[in-house]
Tab-separated table of C-alpha atoms in Angstrom:
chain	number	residue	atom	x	y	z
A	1	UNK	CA	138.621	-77.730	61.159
A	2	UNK	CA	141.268	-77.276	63.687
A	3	UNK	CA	143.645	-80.442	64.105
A	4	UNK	CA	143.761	-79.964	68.238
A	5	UNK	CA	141.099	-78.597	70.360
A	6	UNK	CA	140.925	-77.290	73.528
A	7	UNK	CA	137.697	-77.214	75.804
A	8	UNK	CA	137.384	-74.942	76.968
A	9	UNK	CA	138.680	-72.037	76.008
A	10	UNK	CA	138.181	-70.001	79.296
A	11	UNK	CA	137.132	-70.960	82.627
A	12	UNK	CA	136.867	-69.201	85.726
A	13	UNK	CA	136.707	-71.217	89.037
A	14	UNK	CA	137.061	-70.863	92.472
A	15	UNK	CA	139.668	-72.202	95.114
A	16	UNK	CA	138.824	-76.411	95.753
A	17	UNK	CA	136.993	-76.901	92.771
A	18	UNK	CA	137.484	-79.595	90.482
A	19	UNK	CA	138.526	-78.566	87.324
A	20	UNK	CA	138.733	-80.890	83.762
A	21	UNK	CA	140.280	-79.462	80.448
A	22	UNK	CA	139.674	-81.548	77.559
A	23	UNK	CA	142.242	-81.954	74.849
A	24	UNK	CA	141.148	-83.677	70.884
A	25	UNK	CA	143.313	-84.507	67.850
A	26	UNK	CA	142.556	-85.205	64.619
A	27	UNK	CA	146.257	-85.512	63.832
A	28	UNK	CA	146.596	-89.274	64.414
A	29	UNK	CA	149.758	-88.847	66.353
A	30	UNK	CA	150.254	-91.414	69.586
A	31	UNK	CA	152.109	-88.379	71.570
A	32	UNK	CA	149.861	-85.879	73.450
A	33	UNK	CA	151.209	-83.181	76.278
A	34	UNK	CA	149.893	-80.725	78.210
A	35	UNK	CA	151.660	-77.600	79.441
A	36	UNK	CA	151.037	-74.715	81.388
A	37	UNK	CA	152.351	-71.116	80.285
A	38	UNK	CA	152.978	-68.295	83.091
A	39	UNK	CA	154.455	-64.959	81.986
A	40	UNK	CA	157.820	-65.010	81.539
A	41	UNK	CA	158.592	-68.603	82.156
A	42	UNK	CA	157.799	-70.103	78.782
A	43	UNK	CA	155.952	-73.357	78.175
A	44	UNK	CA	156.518	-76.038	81.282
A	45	UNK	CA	155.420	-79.365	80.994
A	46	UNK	CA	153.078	-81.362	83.300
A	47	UNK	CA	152.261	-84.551	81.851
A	48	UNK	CA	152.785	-86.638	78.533
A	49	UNK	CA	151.343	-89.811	76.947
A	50	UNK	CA	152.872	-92.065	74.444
A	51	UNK	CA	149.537	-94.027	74.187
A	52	UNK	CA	146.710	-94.906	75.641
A	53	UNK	CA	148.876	-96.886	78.398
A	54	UNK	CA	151.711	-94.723	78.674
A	55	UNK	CA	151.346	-91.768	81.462
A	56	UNK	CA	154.099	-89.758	82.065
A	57	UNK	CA	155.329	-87.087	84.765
A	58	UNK	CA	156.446	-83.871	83.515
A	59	UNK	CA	158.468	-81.363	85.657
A	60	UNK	CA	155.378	-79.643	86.902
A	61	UNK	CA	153.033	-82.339	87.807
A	62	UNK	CA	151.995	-81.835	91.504
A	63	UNK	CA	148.419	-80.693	91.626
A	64	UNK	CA	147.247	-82.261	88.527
A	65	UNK	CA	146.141	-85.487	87.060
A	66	UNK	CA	145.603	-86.525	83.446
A	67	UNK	CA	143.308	-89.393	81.686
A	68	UNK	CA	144.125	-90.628	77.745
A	69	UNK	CA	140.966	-92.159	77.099
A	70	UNK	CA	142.064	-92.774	73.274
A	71	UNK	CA	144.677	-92.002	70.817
A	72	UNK	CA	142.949	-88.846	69.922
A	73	UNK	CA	141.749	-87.249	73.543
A	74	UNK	CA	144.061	-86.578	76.736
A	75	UNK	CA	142.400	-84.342	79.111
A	76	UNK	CA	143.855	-83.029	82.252
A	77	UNK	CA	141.914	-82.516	85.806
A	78	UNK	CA	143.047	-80.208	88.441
A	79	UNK	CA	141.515	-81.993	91.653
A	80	UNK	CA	141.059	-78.779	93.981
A	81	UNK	CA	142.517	-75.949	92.045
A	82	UNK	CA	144.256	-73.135	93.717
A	83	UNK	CA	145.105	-69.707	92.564
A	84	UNK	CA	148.608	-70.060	91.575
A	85	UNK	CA	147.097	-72.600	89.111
A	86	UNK	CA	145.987	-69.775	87.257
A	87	UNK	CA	147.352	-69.838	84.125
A	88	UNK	CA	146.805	-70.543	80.460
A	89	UNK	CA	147.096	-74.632	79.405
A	90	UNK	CA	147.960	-76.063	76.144
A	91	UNK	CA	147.668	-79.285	74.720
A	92	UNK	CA	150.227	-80.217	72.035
A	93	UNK	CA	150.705	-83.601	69.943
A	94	UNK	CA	153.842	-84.940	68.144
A	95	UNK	CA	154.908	-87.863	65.800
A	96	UNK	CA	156.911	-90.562	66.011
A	97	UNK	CA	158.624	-92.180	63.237
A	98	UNK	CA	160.362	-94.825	64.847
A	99	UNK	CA	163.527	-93.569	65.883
A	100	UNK	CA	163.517	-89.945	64.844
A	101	UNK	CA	163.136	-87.446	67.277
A	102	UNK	CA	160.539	-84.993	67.591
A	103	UNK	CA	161.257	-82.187	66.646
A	104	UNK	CA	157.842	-80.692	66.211
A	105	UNK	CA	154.889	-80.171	68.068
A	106	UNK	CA	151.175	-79.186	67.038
A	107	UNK	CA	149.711	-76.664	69.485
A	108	UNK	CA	145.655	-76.677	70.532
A	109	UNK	CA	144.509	-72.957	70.655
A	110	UNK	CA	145.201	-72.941	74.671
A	111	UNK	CA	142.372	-72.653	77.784
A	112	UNK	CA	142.803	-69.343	79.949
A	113	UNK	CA	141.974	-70.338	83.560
A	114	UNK	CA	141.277	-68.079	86.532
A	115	UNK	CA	141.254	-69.473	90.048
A	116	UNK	CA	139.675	-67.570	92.488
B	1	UNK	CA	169.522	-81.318	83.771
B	2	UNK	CA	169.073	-79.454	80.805
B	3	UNK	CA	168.352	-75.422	80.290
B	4	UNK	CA	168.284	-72.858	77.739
B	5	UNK	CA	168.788	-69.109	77.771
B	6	UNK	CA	167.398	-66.590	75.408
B	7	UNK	CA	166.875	-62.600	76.103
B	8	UNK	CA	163.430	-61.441	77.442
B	9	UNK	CA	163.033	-58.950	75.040
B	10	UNK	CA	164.464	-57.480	71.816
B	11	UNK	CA	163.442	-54.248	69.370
B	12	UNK	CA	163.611	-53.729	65.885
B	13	UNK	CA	162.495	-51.423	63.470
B	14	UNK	CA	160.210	-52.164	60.759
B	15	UNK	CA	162.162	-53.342	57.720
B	16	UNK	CA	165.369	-54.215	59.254
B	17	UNK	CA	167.078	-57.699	60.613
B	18	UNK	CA	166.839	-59.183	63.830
B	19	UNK	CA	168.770	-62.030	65.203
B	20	UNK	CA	167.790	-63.805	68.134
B	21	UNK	CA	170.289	-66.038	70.048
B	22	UNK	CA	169.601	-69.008	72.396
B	23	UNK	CA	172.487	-71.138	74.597
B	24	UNK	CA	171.619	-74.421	76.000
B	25	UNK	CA	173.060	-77.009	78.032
B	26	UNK	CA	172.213	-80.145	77.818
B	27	UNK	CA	172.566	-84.216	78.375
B	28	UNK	CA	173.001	-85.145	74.909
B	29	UNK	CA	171.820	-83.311	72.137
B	30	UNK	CA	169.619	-83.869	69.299
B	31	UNK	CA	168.792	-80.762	67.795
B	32	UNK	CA	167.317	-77.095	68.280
B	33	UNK	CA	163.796	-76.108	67.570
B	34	UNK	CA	162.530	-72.424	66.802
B	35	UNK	CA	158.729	-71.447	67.835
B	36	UNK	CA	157.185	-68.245	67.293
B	37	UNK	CA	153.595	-67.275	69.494
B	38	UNK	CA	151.713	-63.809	68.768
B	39	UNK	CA	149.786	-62.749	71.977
B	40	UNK	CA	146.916	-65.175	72.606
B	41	UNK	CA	147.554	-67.343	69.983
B	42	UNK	CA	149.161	-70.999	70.359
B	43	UNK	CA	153.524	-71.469	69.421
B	44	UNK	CA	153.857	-72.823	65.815
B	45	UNK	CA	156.919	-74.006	64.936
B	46	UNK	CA	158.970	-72.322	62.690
B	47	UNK	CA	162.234	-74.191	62.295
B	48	UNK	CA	164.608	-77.212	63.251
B	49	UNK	CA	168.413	-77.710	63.180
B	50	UNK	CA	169.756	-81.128	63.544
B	51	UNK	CA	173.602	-80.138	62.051
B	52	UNK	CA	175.494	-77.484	62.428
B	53	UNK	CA	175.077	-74.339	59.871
B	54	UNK	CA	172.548	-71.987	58.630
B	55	UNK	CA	168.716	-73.486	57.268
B	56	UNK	CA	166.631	-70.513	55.606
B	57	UNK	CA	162.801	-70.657	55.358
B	58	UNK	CA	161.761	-67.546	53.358
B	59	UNK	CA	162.507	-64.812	55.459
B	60	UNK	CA	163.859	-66.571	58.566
B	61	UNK	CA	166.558	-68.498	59.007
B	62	UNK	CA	168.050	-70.254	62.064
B	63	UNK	CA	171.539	-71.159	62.987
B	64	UNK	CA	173.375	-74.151	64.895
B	65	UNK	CA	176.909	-74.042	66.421
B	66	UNK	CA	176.886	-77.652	68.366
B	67	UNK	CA	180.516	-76.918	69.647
B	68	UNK	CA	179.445	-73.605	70.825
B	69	UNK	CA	176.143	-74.868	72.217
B	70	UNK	CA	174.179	-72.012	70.737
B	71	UNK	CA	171.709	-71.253	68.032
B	72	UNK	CA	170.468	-68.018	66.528
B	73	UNK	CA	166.693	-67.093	64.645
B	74	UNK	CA	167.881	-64.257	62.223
B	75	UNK	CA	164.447	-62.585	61.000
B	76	UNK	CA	164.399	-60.336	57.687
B	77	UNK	CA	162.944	-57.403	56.187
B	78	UNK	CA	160.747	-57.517	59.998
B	79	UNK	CA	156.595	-56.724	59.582
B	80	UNK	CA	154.695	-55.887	62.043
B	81	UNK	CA	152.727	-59.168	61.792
B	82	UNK	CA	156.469	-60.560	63.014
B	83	UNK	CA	155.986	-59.117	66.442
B	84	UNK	CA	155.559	-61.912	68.819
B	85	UNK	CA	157.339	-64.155	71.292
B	86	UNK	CA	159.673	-66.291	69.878
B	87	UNK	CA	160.868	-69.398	71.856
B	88	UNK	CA	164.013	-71.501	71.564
B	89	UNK	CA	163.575	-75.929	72.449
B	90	UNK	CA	165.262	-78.725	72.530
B	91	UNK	CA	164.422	-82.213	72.797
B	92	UNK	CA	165.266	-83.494	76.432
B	93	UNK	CA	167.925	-85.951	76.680
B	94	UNK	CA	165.523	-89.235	76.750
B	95	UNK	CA	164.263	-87.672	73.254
B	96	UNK	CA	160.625	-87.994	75.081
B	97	UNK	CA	159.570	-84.308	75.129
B	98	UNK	CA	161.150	-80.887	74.485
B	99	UNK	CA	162.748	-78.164	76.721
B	100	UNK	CA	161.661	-74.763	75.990
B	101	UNK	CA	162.893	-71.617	76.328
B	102	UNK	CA	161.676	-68.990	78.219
B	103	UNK	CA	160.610	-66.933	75.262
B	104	UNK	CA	161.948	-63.680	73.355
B	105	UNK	CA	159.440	-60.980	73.113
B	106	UNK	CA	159.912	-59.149	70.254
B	107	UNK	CA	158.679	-55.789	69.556
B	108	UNK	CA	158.804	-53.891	66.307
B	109	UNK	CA	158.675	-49.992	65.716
B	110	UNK	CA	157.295	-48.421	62.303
């Protein structure tokens, strides 16, 4: 079985629709991310999470929202998606061994979604 | 702020060696990360330099100059199965997350 999951895998919407992609890890790692990929400009990041309590900004985070409902989901929720959200997502996890930094992340198999 | 630069696109020829550079600037520095992604497929990492010098995995190896701020991926005897996009990362300077590159596309020819 995969170690990260994405649900799902494609979606295809329409402009103002609320959109939720789930994110699961059977990694046991506290750090989960998601990022959107666009041709050409590489992986950006739009939120992280330490923990269930820790939320963090990433530089792209305008237009989204995320929810950590345990150490091993993190799901992120477009509230009234547009077409330049179109894009493919990917939720990625990391360790942390007190003091080390990362210095490797654990990719889910990425959602394609199409706004309309 | 922190930013990395790596070509679009490189060719090779089945067989042969391919190198792969990446500059960065950043805040503090804590080490560059390799990443390779076939089309529609999820990056797996490949590689991590904390020190300056050459680390070799099998066929690919990856280089650190910290005084030059630049690190290569040098890829041997190239397979097909090798062409992807390959990106370059570093961890930002809070150590919280990682900076990527915006990807290499590499394309090889029979």
């Amino acid at each position: 079985d995969a170690d990260v999951t994405q649900t799902p895998r494609n979606r295809i919407t329409k402009t103002g629709k609320r959109i939720m992609l789930e994110c699961s890890q059977t990694k046991g790692h506290d750090r989960m991310y998601w990022y959107r990929q666009d041709p050409g400009l590489g992986l950006r990041l739009i939120y992280y999470s330490f923990d269930v309590k820790d939320i963090n900004k990433g530089e792209i985070s305008d237009g989204y929202s995320v929810s950590r409902q345990a150490q091993a989901k993190f799901s992120l929720s477009l509230e009234s998606a547009i077409p330049n959200q179109t894009a493919l997502y990917f939720c990625a996890t990391s360790d942390f061994t007190g003091g080390r930094i990362d210095n490797e992340q654990f990719f889910g198999p990425g959602t394609r979604l199409t706004v309309l | 702020g922190q930013s990395l630069e790596q070509p679009s696109e490189v060719t090779a020829v089945e067989g042969a060696i391919v190198q792969i550079n990446c500059t960065y600037q950043t805040s503090g520095f804590y080490g560059l990360s390799w990443y390779q992604q076939h089309d529609g497929g999820a990056p797996t990492f490949l590689s991590y330099n904390g020190l300056d010098g050459l680390e070799e995995t099998g066929r690919f190896s990856s280089f650190l100059s910290r005084s030059d701020s630049y690190g290569y991926l040098l890829l041997q005897e190239l397979q097909m199965k090798d062409s992807a996009s390959y990106f370059c990362a570093v961890p930002h300077s809070s150590a919280s997350k990682i900076i990527f590159g915006s990807g290499t596309r590499l394309s090889i020819r029979p």
